[in-house]
Amino acid sequence: MSVKIKINIPLDIIEEKVHNDKVGLFMATTCAKAMHDFTPAKTYALADTTTIEPWKVTYEQEYARRMYYGTNFNFSKEKNPNATAYWDRATQTAKGAQIAQEMTRYIKNG
């Protein structure tokens, strides 16, 4: 059995709670930590040299783009057994629900 409940919450209230730099910085920090588990790593320089801004994680190494699109690379699994290209997508698949829960908890606790 399913039940649907319709709640009319003005969008400006939701926007105020969610779309701000404090929430964006938390989101970017949370995602950067989660992506660390999937970022290719010989020395962890790529994963450890990121710039985190609200809603944005930037990988600063000059080779970051090559690694991200590295579909023909055979990533070493020695240091990071989950290393892969498109590590944001792998993170979304593996940890998306966990990130969503952390974000929900953060927003609720204000």
PDB file of N, CA and C in Angstrom:
ATOM      1  N   MET A   1       0.835  -1.160   0.000  1.00  0.00           N
ATOM      2  CA  MET A   1       0.000   0.000   0.000  1.00  0.00           C
ATOM      3  C   MET A   1       0.892   1.239   0.000  1.00  0.00           C
ATOM      4  N   SER A   2       0.558   2.212  -0.803  1.00  0.00           N
ATOM      5  CA  SER A   2       1.319   3.452  -0.809  1.00  0.00           C
ATOM      6  C   SER A   2       0.404   4.618  -0.477  1.00  0.00           C
ATOM      7  N   VAL A   3       1.002   5.597   0.126  1.00  0.00           N
ATOM      8  CA  VAL A   3       0.265   6.790   0.517  1.00  0.00           C
ATOM      9  C   VAL A   3       1.026   7.990  -0.009  1.00  0.00           C
ATOM     10  N   LYS A   4       0.330   8.929  -0.604  1.00  0.00           N
ATOM     11  CA  LYS A   4       0.948  10.167  -1.064  1.00  0.00           C
ATOM     12  C   LYS A   4       0.429  11.311  -0.215  1.00  0.00           C
ATOM     13  N   ILE A   5       1.353  12.143   0.200  1.00  0.00           N
ATOM     14  CA  ILE A   5       0.989  13.316   0.984  1.00  0.00           C
ATOM     15  C   ILE A   5       1.515  14.530   0.234  1.00  0.00           C
ATOM     16  N   LYS A   6       0.656  15.471  -0.009  1.00  0.00           N
ATOM     17  CA  LYS A   6       1.061  16.691  -0.688  1.00  0.00           C
ATOM     18  C   LYS A   6       1.175  17.802   0.341  1.00  0.00           C
ATOM     19  N   ILE A   7       2.350  18.407   0.394  1.00  0.00           N
ATOM     20  CA  ILE A   7       2.584  19.495   1.327  1.00  0.00           C
ATOM     21  C   ILE A   7       2.926  20.737   0.512  1.00  0.00           C
ATOM     22  N   ASN A   8       2.256  21.789   0.790  1.00  0.00           N
ATOM     23  CA  ASN A   8       2.526  23.052   0.093  1.00  0.00           C
ATOM     24  C   ASN A   8       3.475  23.904   0.932  1.00  0.00           C
ATOM     25  N   ILE A   9       4.756  23.821   0.581  1.00  0.00           N
ATOM     26  CA  ILE A   9       5.765  24.640   1.242  1.00  0.00           C
ATOM     27  C   ILE A   9       6.240  25.656   0.211  1.00  0.00           C
ATOM     28  N   PRO A  10       6.189  26.918   0.541  1.00  0.00           N
ATOM     29  CA  PRO A  10       6.657  27.926  -0.413  1.00  0.00           C
ATOM     30  C   PRO A  10       8.112  27.672  -0.813  1.00  0.00           C
ATOM     31  N   LEU A  11       8.384  27.759  -2.107  1.00  0.00           N
ATOM     32  CA  LEU A  11       9.722  27.479  -2.612  1.00  0.00           C
ATOM     33  C   LEU A  11      10.791  28.375  -2.015  1.00  0.00           C
ATOM     34  N   ASP A  12      10.455  29.600  -1.663  1.00  0.00           N
ATOM     35  CA  ASP A  12      11.463  30.492  -1.095  1.00  0.00           C
ATOM     36  C   ASP A  12      11.987  29.977   0.244  1.00  0.00           C
ATOM     37  N   ILE A  13      11.169  29.263   0.989  1.00  0.00           N
ATOM     38  CA  ILE A  13      11.620  28.663   2.252  1.00  0.00           C
ATOM     39  C   ILE A  13      12.630  27.556   1.967  1.00  0.00           C
ATOM     40  N   ILE A  14      12.357  26.739   0.982  1.00  0.00           N
ATOM     41  CA  ILE A  14      13.281  25.665   0.609  1.00  0.00           C
ATOM     42  C   ILE A  14      14.579  26.258   0.072  1.00  0.00           C
ATOM     43  N   GLU A  15      14.462  27.237  -0.802  1.00  0.00           N
ATOM     44  CA  GLU A  15      15.647  27.899  -1.367  1.00  0.00           C
ATOM     45  C   GLU A  15      16.540  28.456  -0.256  1.00  0.00           C
ATOM     46  N   GLU A  16      15.928  29.086   0.720  1.00  0.00           N
ATOM     47  CA  GLU A  16      16.678  29.695   1.819  1.00  0.00           C
ATOM     48  C   GLU A  16      17.437  28.636   2.617  1.00  0.00           C
ATOM     49  N   LYS A  17      16.808  27.491   2.830  1.00  0.00           N
ATOM     50  CA  LYS A  17      17.425  26.411   3.608  1.00  0.00           C
ATOM     51  C   LYS A  17      18.538  25.705   2.851  1.00  0.00           C
ATOM     52  N   VAL A  18      18.360  25.524   1.548  1.00  0.00           N
ATOM     53  CA  VAL A  18      19.249  24.648   0.782  1.00  0.00           C
ATOM     54  C   VAL A  18      20.269  25.400  -0.055  1.00  0.00           C
ATOM     55  N   HIS A  19      19.867  26.420  -0.741  1.00  0.00           N
ATOM     56  CA  HIS A  19      20.756  27.090  -1.687  1.00  0.00           C
ATOM     57  C   HIS A  19      21.472  28.268  -1.040  1.00  0.00           C
ATOM     58  N   ASN A  20      22.453  27.936  -0.240  1.00  0.00           N
ATOM     59  CA  ASN A  20      23.291  28.970   0.340  1.00  0.00           C
ATOM     60  C   ASN A  20      24.713  28.439   0.447  1.00  0.00           C
ATOM     61  N   ASP A  21      25.670  29.322   0.656  1.00  0.00           N
ATOM     62  CA  ASP A  21      27.076  28.930   0.641  1.00  0.00           C
ATOM     63  C   ASP A  21      27.452  27.974   1.771  1.00  0.00           C
ATOM     64  N   LYS A  22      26.816  28.105   2.908  1.00  0.00           N
ATOM     65  CA  LYS A  22      27.123  27.222   4.036  1.00  0.00           C
ATOM     66  C   LYS A  22      26.763  25.774   3.695  1.00  0.00           C
ATOM     67  N   VAL A  23      25.584  25.572   3.144  1.00  0.00           N
ATOM     68  CA  VAL A  23      25.157  24.232   2.731  1.00  0.00           C
ATOM     69  C   VAL A  23      26.018  23.756   1.565  1.00  0.00           C
ATOM     70  N   GLY A  24      26.309  24.648   0.630  1.00  0.00           N
ATOM     71  CA  GLY A  24      27.140  24.298  -0.519  1.00  0.00           C
ATOM     72  C   GLY A  24      28.536  23.870  -0.124  1.00  0.00           C
ATOM     73  N   LEU A  25      29.108  24.533   0.859  1.00  0.00           N
ATOM     74  CA  LEU A  25      30.443  24.164   1.331  1.00  0.00           C
ATOM     75  C   LEU A  25      30.412  22.804   2.024  1.00  0.00           C
ATOM     76  N   PHE A  26      29.371  22.562   2.807  1.00  0.00           N
ATOM     77  CA  PHE A  26      29.227  21.254   3.434  1.00  0.00           C
ATOM     78  C   PHE A  26      29.091  20.165   2.377  1.00  0.00           C
ATOM     79  N   MET A  27      28.286  20.426   1.354  1.00  0.00           N
ATOM     80  CA  MET A  27      28.087  19.459   0.274  1.00  0.00           C
ATOM     81  C   MET A  27      29.404  19.170  -0.449  1.00  0.00           C
ATOM     82  N   ALA A  28      30.136  20.198  -0.807  1.00  0.00           N
ATOM     83  CA  ALA A  28      31.401  20.007  -1.516  1.00  0.00           C
ATOM     84  C   ALA A  28      32.414  19.257  -0.660  1.00  0.00           C
ATOM     85  N   THR A  29      32.496  19.589   0.614  1.00  0.00           N
ATOM     86  CA  THR A  29      33.419  18.907   1.524  1.00  0.00           C
ATOM     87  C   THR A  29      33.046  17.437   1.677  1.00  0.00           C
ATOM     88  N   THR A  30      31.767  17.173   1.836  1.00  0.00           N
ATOM     89  CA  THR A  30      31.279  15.800   1.973  1.00  0.00           C
ATOM     90  C   THR A  30      31.572  14.995   0.713  1.00  0.00           C
ATOM     91  N   CYS A  31      31.331  15.583  -0.436  1.00  0.00           N
ATOM     92  CA  CYS A  31      31.586  14.882  -1.708  1.00  0.00           C
ATOM     93  C   CYS A  31      33.079  14.664  -1.932  1.00  0.00           C
ATOM     94  N   ALA A  32      33.902  15.648  -1.607  1.00  0.00           N
ATOM     95  CA  ALA A  32      35.352  15.492  -1.783  1.00  0.00           C
ATOM     96  C   ALA A  32      35.880  14.332  -0.943  1.00  0.00           C
ATOM     97  N   LYS A  33      35.404  14.238   0.285  1.00  0.00           N
ATOM     98  CA  LYS A  33      35.818  13.124   1.149  1.00  0.00           C
ATOM     99  C   LYS A  33      35.371  11.789   0.559  1.00  0.00           C
ATOM    100  N   ALA A  34      34.161  11.736   0.069  1.00  0.00           N
ATOM    101  CA  ALA A  34      33.635  10.494  -0.504  1.00  0.00           C
ATOM    102  C   ALA A  34      34.368  10.126  -1.791  1.00  0.00           C
ATOM    103  N   MET A  35      34.667  11.113  -2.630  1.00  0.00           N
ATOM    104  CA  MET A  35      35.356  10.846  -3.903  1.00  0.00           C
ATOM    105  C   MET A  35      36.796  10.388  -3.707  1.00  0.00           C
ATOM    106  N   HIS A  36      37.367  10.726  -2.566  1.00  0.00           N
ATOM    107  CA  HIS A  36      38.749  10.319  -2.261  1.00  0.00           C
ATOM    108  C   HIS A  36      38.906   8.807  -2.426  1.00  0.00           C
ATOM    109  N   ASP A  37      37.871   8.059  -2.086  1.00  0.00           N
ATOM    110  CA  ASP A  37      37.921   6.597  -2.167  1.00  0.00           C
ATOM    111  C   ASP A  37      37.942   6.065  -3.594  1.00  0.00           C
ATOM    112  N   PHE A  38      37.660   6.902  -4.579  1.00  0.00           N
ATOM    113  CA  PHE A  38      37.580   6.453  -5.968  1.00  0.00           C
ATOM    114  C   PHE A  38      38.567   7.175  -6.888  1.00  0.00           C
ATOM    115  N   THR A  39      39.287   8.151  -6.342  1.00  0.00           N
ATOM    116  CA  THR A  39      40.236   8.926  -7.136  1.00  0.00           C
ATOM    117  C   THR A  39      41.520   8.125  -7.325  1.00  0.00           C
ATOM    118  N   PRO A  40      42.034   8.059  -8.564  1.00  0.00           N
ATOM    119  CA  PRO A  40      43.289   7.347  -8.800  1.00  0.00           C
ATOM    120  C   PRO A  40      44.392   7.882  -7.881  1.00  0.00           C
ATOM    121  N   ALA A  41      45.219   6.970  -7.381  1.00  0.00           N
ATOM    122  CA  ALA A  41      46.214   7.392  -6.399  1.00  0.00           C
ATOM    123  C   ALA A  41      47.503   6.585  -6.501  1.00  0.00           C
ATOM    124  N   LYS A  42      48.577   7.284  -6.788  1.00  0.00           N
ATOM    125  CA  LYS A  42      49.907   6.715  -6.631  1.00  0.00           C
ATOM    126  C   LYS A  42      50.488   7.273  -5.341  1.00  0.00           C
ATOM    127  N   THR A  43      50.329   8.591  -5.185  1.00  0.00           N
ATOM    128  CA  THR A  43      50.821   9.283  -3.992  1.00  0.00           C
ATOM    129  C   THR A  43      49.703  10.053  -3.289  1.00  0.00           C
ATOM    130  N   TYR A  44      48.498   9.984  -3.805  1.00  0.00           N
ATOM    131  CA  TYR A  44      47.332  10.723  -3.331  1.00  0.00           C
ATOM    132  C   TYR A  44      47.424  12.221  -3.597  1.00  0.00           C
ATOM    133  N   ALA A  45      48.379  12.637  -4.430  1.00  0.00           N
ATOM    134  CA  ALA A  45      48.508  14.060  -4.758  1.00  0.00           C
ATOM    135  C   ALA A  45      47.240  14.590  -5.422  1.00  0.00           C
ATOM    136  N   LEU A  46      46.645  13.801  -6.301  1.00  0.00           N
ATOM    137  CA  LEU A  46      45.440  14.248  -7.000  1.00  0.00           C
ATOM    138  C   LEU A  46      44.292  14.488  -6.020  1.00  0.00           C
ATOM    139  N   ALA A  47      44.018  13.533  -5.182  1.00  0.00           N
ATOM    140  CA  ALA A  47      42.903  13.646  -4.234  1.00  0.00           C
ATOM    141  C   ALA A  47      43.195  14.644  -3.120  1.00  0.00           C
ATOM    142  N   ASP A  48      44.461  14.824  -2.787  1.00  0.00           N
ATOM    143  CA  ASP A  48      44.809  15.685  -1.658  1.00  0.00           C
ATOM    144  C   ASP A  48      45.037  17.147  -2.039  1.00  0.00           C
ATOM    145  N   THR A  49      45.024  17.458  -3.326  1.00  0.00           N
ATOM    146  CA  THR A  49      45.203  18.853  -3.739  1.00  0.00           C
ATOM    147  C   THR A  49      43.941  19.323  -4.458  1.00  0.00           C
ATOM    148  N   THR A  50      42.906  19.482  -3.682  1.00  0.00           N
ATOM    149  CA  THR A  50      41.638  19.971  -4.215  1.00  0.00           C
ATOM    150  C   THR A  50      41.345  21.339  -3.619  1.00  0.00           C
ATOM    151  N   THR A  51      40.581  22.100  -4.365  1.00  0.00           N
ATOM    152  CA  THR A  51      40.048  23.356  -3.852  1.00  0.00           C
ATOM    153  C   THR A  51      38.557  23.131  -3.657  1.00  0.00           C
ATOM    154  N   ILE A  52      38.097  23.423  -2.470  1.00  0.00           N
ATOM    155  CA  ILE A  52      36.689  23.207  -2.142  1.00  0.00           C
ATOM    156  C   ILE A  52      36.019  24.561  -1.950  1.00  0.00           C
ATOM    157  N   GLU A  53      34.978  24.779  -2.743  1.00  0.00           N
ATOM    158  CA  GLU A  53      34.167  25.984  -2.669  1.00  0.00           C
ATOM    159  C   GLU A  53      32.715  25.531  -2.562  1.00  0.00           C
ATOM    160  N   PRO A  54      31.809  26.435  -2.185  1.00  0.00           N
ATOM    161  CA  PRO A  54      30.408  26.020  -2.145  1.00  0.00           C
ATOM    162  C   PRO A  54      29.967  25.408  -3.475  1.00  0.00           C
ATOM    163  N   TRP A  55      29.472  24.189  -3.405  1.00  0.00           N
ATOM    164  CA  TRP A  55      28.932  23.438  -4.536  1.00  0.00           C
ATOM    165  C   TRP A  55      29.982  23.032  -5.564  1.00  0.00           C
ATOM    166  N   LYS A  56      31.274  23.103  -5.225  1.00  0.00           N
ATOM    167  CA  LYS A  56      32.300  22.847  -6.238  1.00  0.00           C
ATOM    168  C   LYS A  56      33.560  22.251  -5.626  1.00  0.00           C
ATOM    169  N   VAL A  57      34.064  21.173  -6.269  1.00  0.00           N
ATOM    170  CA  VAL A  57      35.348  20.575  -5.902  1.00  0.00           C
ATOM    171  C   VAL A  57      36.220  20.638  -7.148  1.00  0.00           C
ATOM    172  N   THR A  58      37.391  21.250  -7.039  1.00  0.00           N
ATOM    173  CA  THR A  58      38.307  21.363  -8.174  1.00  0.00           C
ATOM    174  C   THR A  58      39.576  20.591  -7.858  1.00  0.00           C
ATOM    175  N   TYR A  59      39.945  19.705  -8.765  1.00  0.00           N
ATOM    176  CA  TYR A  59      41.197  18.964  -8.634  1.00  0.00           C
ATOM    177  C   TYR A  59      42.282  19.788  -9.302  1.00  0.00           C
ATOM    178  N   GLU A  60      43.325  20.161  -8.547  1.00  0.00           N
ATOM    179  CA  GLU A  60      44.296  21.151  -8.986  1.00  0.00           C
ATOM    180  C   GLU A  60      45.479  20.593  -9.788  1.00  0.00           C
ATOM    181  N   GLN A  61      45.706  19.317  -9.755  1.00  0.00           N
ATOM    182  CA  GLN A  61      46.850  18.767 -10.477  1.00  0.00           C
ATOM    183  C   GLN A  61      46.656  18.937 -11.985  1.00  0.00           C
ATOM    184  N   GLU A  62      47.742  19.232 -12.685  1.00  0.00           N
ATOM    185  CA  GLU A  62      47.645  19.469 -14.134  1.00  0.00           C
ATOM    186  C   GLU A  62      47.170  18.234 -14.896  1.00  0.00           C
ATOM    187  N   TYR A  63      47.337  17.077 -14.332  1.00  0.00           N
ATOM    188  CA  TYR A  63      46.947  15.836 -15.006  1.00  0.00           C
ATOM    189  C   TYR A  63      45.536  15.363 -14.603  1.00  0.00           C
ATOM    190  N   ALA A  64      44.825  16.145 -13.819  1.00  0.00           N
ATOM    191  CA  ALA A  64      43.511  15.740 -13.306  1.00  0.00           C
ATOM    192  C   ALA A  64      42.536  15.396 -14.433  1.00  0.00           C
ATOM    193  N   ARG A  65      42.478  16.224 -15.455  1.00  0.00           N
ATOM    194  CA  ARG A  65      41.548  15.974 -16.559  1.00  0.00           C
ATOM    195  C   ARG A  65      41.862  14.658 -17.251  1.00  0.00           C
ATOM    196  N   ARG A  66      43.137  14.374 -17.471  1.00  0.00           N
ATOM    197  CA  ARG A  66      43.542  13.113 -18.106  1.00  0.00           C
ATOM    198  C   ARG A  66      43.115  11.912 -17.269  1.00  0.00           C
ATOM    199  N   MET A  67      43.301  12.021 -15.976  1.00  0.00           N
ATOM    200  CA  MET A  67      42.913  10.926 -15.082  1.00  0.00           C
ATOM    201  C   MET A  67      41.397  10.750 -15.067  1.00  0.00           C
ATOM    202  N   TYR A  68      40.684  11.867 -15.022  1.00  0.00           N
ATOM    203  CA  TYR A  68      39.222  11.797 -14.948  1.00  0.00           C
ATOM    204  C   TYR A  68      38.642  11.092 -16.179  1.00  0.00           C
ATOM    205  N   TYR A  69      39.136  11.446 -17.350  1.00  0.00           N
ATOM    206  CA  TYR A  69      38.637  10.832 -18.585  1.00  0.00           C
ATOM    207  C   TYR A  69      39.430   9.589 -18.973  1.00  0.00           C
ATOM    208  N   GLY A  70      40.276   9.093 -18.099  1.00  0.00           N
ATOM    209  CA  GLY A  70      41.208   8.012 -18.389  1.00  0.00           C
ATOM    210  C   GLY A  70      40.595   6.667 -18.684  1.00  0.00           C
ATOM    211  N   THR A  71      39.773   6.590 -19.689  1.00  0.00           N
ATOM    212  CA  THR A  71      39.080   5.340 -20.000  1.00  0.00           C
ATOM    213  C   THR A  71      40.028   4.247 -20.477  1.00  0.00           C
ATOM    214  N   ASN A  72      41.193   4.599 -20.996  1.00  0.00           N
ATOM    215  CA  ASN A  72      42.140   3.584 -21.458  1.00  0.00           C
ATOM    216  C   ASN A  72      43.264   3.331 -20.456  1.00  0.00           C
ATOM    217  N   PHE A  73      43.157   3.931 -19.282  1.00  0.00           N
ATOM    218  CA  PHE A  73      44.165   3.712 -18.251  1.00  0.00           C
ATOM    219  C   PHE A  73      43.882   2.422 -17.500  1.00  0.00           C
ATOM    220  N   ASN A  74      44.926   1.794 -17.069  1.00  0.00           N
ATOM    221  CA  ASN A  74      44.807   0.647 -16.181  1.00  0.00           C
ATOM    222  C   ASN A  74      45.261   1.149 -14.809  1.00  0.00           C
ATOM    223  N   PHE A  75      44.343   1.714 -14.057  1.00  0.00           N
ATOM    224  CA  PHE A  75      44.691   2.330 -12.785  1.00  0.00           C
ATOM    225  C   PHE A  75      45.226   1.296 -11.800  1.00  0.00           C
ATOM    226  N   SER A  76      46.323   1.649 -11.157  1.00  0.00           N
ATOM    227  CA  SER A  76      46.884   0.798 -10.118  1.00  0.00           C
ATOM    228  C   SER A  76      45.888   0.717  -8.971  1.00  0.00           C
ATOM    229  N   LYS A  77      45.691  -0.455  -8.464  1.00  0.00           N
ATOM    230  CA  LYS A  77      44.772  -0.659  -7.331  1.00  0.00           C
ATOM    231  C   LYS A  77      45.551  -0.856  -6.030  1.00  0.00           C
ATOM    232  N   GLU A  78      46.879  -0.715  -6.115  1.00  0.00           N
ATOM    233  CA  GLU A  78      47.732  -0.940  -4.950  1.00  0.00           C
ATOM    234  C   GLU A  78      47.411   0.028  -3.805  1.00  0.00           C
ATOM    235  N   LYS A  79      47.387   1.309  -4.084  1.00  0.00           N
ATOM    236  CA  LYS A  79      47.120   2.316  -3.047  1.00  0.00           C
ATOM    237  C   LYS A  79      45.624   2.544  -2.847  1.00  0.00           C
ATOM    238  N   ASN A  80      44.881   2.474  -3.944  1.00  0.00           N
ATOM    239  CA  ASN A  80      43.451   2.730  -3.868  1.00  0.00           C
ATOM    240  C   ASN A  80      42.716   1.673  -4.694  1.00  0.00           C
ATOM    241  N   PRO A  81      42.190   0.656  -4.051  1.00  0.00           N
ATOM    242  CA  PRO A  81      41.558  -0.450  -4.776  1.00  0.00           C
ATOM    243  C   PRO A  81      40.314  -0.056  -5.565  1.00  0.00           C
ATOM    244  N   ASN A  82      39.740   1.112  -5.279  1.00  0.00           N
ATOM    245  CA  ASN A  82      38.542   1.570  -5.991  1.00  0.00           C
ATOM    246  C   ASN A  82      38.843   2.616  -7.059  1.00  0.00           C
ATOM    247  N   ALA A  83      40.116   2.867  -7.344  1.00  0.00           N
ATOM    248  CA  ALA A  83      40.503   3.907  -8.299  1.00  0.00           C
ATOM    249  C   ALA A  83      39.841   3.680  -9.650  1.00  0.00           C
ATOM    250  N   THR A  84      39.314   4.774 -10.208  1.00  0.00           N
ATOM    251  CA  THR A  84      38.621   4.674 -11.486  1.00  0.00           C
ATOM    252  C   THR A  84      38.544   6.041 -12.158  1.00  0.00           C
ATOM    253  N   ALA A  85      38.320   6.038 -13.447  1.00  0.00           N
ATOM    254  CA  ALA A  85      37.987   7.272 -14.151  1.00  0.00           C
ATOM    255  C   ALA A  85      36.562   7.650 -13.733  1.00  0.00           C
ATOM    256  N   TYR A  86      36.176   8.874 -14.008  1.00  0.00           N
ATOM    257  CA  TYR A  86      34.826   9.342 -13.664  1.00  0.00           C
ATOM    258  C   TYR A  86      34.494   9.032 -12.198  1.00  0.00           C
ATOM    259  N   TRP A  87      35.413   9.391 -11.310  1.00  0.00           N
ATOM    260  CA  TRP A  87      35.254   9.025  -9.897  1.00  0.00           C
ATOM    261  C   TRP A  87      34.046   9.679  -9.242  1.00  0.00           C
ATOM    262  N   ASP A  88      33.558  10.769  -9.791  1.00  0.00           N
ATOM    263  CA  ASP A  88      32.340  11.363  -9.223  1.00  0.00           C
ATOM    264  C   ASP A  88      31.137  10.460  -9.461  1.00  0.00           C
ATOM    265  N   ARG A  89      31.094   9.828 -10.617  1.00  0.00           N
ATOM    266  CA  ARG A  89      29.988   8.924 -10.932  1.00  0.00           C
ATOM    267  C   ARG A  89      30.054   7.662 -10.071  1.00  0.00           C
ATOM    268  N   ALA A  90      31.260   7.148  -9.881  1.00  0.00           N
ATOM    269  CA  ALA A  90      31.422   5.969  -9.023  1.00  0.00           C
ATOM    270  C   ALA A  90      31.003   6.297  -7.593  1.00  0.00           C
ATOM    271  N   THR A  91      31.344   7.494  -7.145  1.00  0.00           N
ATOM    272  CA  THR A  91      30.960   7.936  -5.807  1.00  0.00           C
ATOM    273  C   THR A  91      29.449   8.043  -5.693  1.00  0.00           C
ATOM    274  N   GLN A  92      28.822   8.611  -6.706  1.00  0.00           N
ATOM    275  CA  GLN A  92      27.355   8.744  -6.703  1.00  0.00           C
ATOM    276  C   GLN A  92      26.694   7.381  -6.590  1.00  0.00           C
ATOM    277  N   THR A  93      27.193   6.418  -7.347  1.00  0.00           N
ATOM    278  CA  THR A  93      26.613   5.077  -7.322  1.00  0.00           C
ATOM    279  C   THR A  93      26.817   4.412  -5.961  1.00  0.00           C
ATOM    280  N   ALA A  94      28.043   4.495  -5.458  1.00  0.00           N
ATOM    281  CA  ALA A  94      28.377   3.781  -4.230  1.00  0.00           C
ATOM    282  C   ALA A  94      27.941   4.496  -2.956  1.00  0.00           C
ATOM    283  N   LYS A  95      27.980   5.822  -2.972  1.00  0.00           N
ATOM    284  CA  LYS A  95      27.760   6.561  -1.727  1.00  0.00           C
ATOM    285  C   LYS A  95      26.701   7.647  -1.819  1.00  0.00           C
ATOM    286  N   GLY A  96      25.965   7.682  -2.912  1.00  0.00           N
ATOM    287  CA  GLY A  96      24.961   8.728  -3.099  1.00  0.00           C
ATOM    288  C   GLY A  96      23.938   8.777  -1.984  1.00  0.00           C
ATOM    289  N   ALA A  97      23.438   7.635  -1.580  1.00  0.00           N
ATOM    290  CA  ALA A  97      22.433   7.592  -0.511  1.00  0.00           C
ATOM    291  C   ALA A  97      23.018   8.088   0.805  1.00  0.00           C
ATOM    292  N   GLN A  98      24.247   7.715   1.096  1.00  0.00           N
ATOM    293  CA  GLN A  98      24.916   8.155   2.322  1.00  0.00           C
ATOM    294  C   GLN A  98      25.114   9.675   2.313  1.00  0.00           C
ATOM    295  N   ILE A  99      25.529  10.218   1.163  1.00  0.00           N
ATOM    296  CA  ILE A  99      25.719  11.662   1.044  1.00  0.00           C
ATOM    297  C   ILE A  99      24.384  12.377   1.230  1.00  0.00           C
ATOM    298  N   ALA A 100      23.326  11.847   0.629  1.00  0.00           N
ATOM    299  CA  ALA A 100      21.995  12.446   0.768  1.00  0.00           C
ATOM    300  C   ALA A 100      21.561  12.457   2.234  1.00  0.00           C
ATOM    301  N   GLN A 101      21.835  11.384   2.955  1.00  0.00           N
ATOM    302  CA  GLN A 101      21.476  11.326   4.383  1.00  0.00           C
ATOM    303  C   GLN A 101      22.258  12.360   5.181  1.00  0.00           C
ATOM    304  N   GLU A 102      23.557  12.488   4.881  1.00  0.00           N
ATOM    305  CA  GLU A 102      24.379  13.476   5.585  1.00  0.00           C
ATOM    306  C   GLU A 102      23.889  14.893   5.305  1.00  0.00           C
ATOM    307  N   MET A 103      23.523  15.162   4.052  1.00  0.00           N
ATOM    308  CA  MET A 103      23.006  16.481   3.693  1.00  0.00           C
ATOM    309  C   MET A 103      21.682  16.755   4.402  1.00  0.00           C
ATOM    310  N   THR A 104      20.802  15.781   4.421  1.00  0.00           N
ATOM    311  CA  THR A 104      19.506  15.936   5.085  1.00  0.00           C
ATOM    312  C   THR A 104      19.707  16.232   6.563  1.00  0.00           C
ATOM    313  N   ARG A 105      20.588  15.478   7.209  1.00  0.00           N
ATOM    314  CA  ARG A 105      20.880  15.675   8.636  1.00  0.00           C
ATOM    315  C   ARG A 105      21.445  17.088   8.869  1.00  0.00           C
ATOM    316  N   TYR A 106      22.358  17.500   7.991  1.00  0.00           N
ATOM    317  CA  TYR A 106      22.982  18.823   8.120  1.00  0.00           C
ATOM    318  C   TYR A 106      21.942  19.940   7.990  1.00  0.00           C
ATOM    319  N   ILE A 107      21.076  19.828   6.994  1.00  0.00           N
ATOM    320  CA  ILE A 107      20.056  20.850   6.777  1.00  0.00           C
ATOM    321  C   ILE A 107      19.057  20.880   7.934  1.00  0.00           C
ATOM    322  N   LYS A 108      18.664  19.705   8.424  1.00  0.00           N
ATOM    323  CA  LYS A 108      17.721  19.640   9.547  1.00  0.00           C
ATOM    324  C   LYS A 108      18.301  20.262  10.804  1.00  0.00           C
ATOM    325  N   ASN A 109      19.602  20.048  11.023  1.00  0.00           N
ATOM    326  CA  ASN A 109      20.245  20.569  12.236  1.00  0.00           C
ATOM    327  C   ASN A 109      20.661  22.020  12.102  1.00  0.00           C
ATOM    328  N   GLY A 110      20.518  22.538  10.902  1.00  0.00           N
ATOM    329  CA  GLY A 110      20.645  23.919  10.608  1.00  0.00           C
ATOM    330  C   GLY A 110      21.878  24.663  10.735  1.00  0.00           C
TER     331      GLY A 110
END
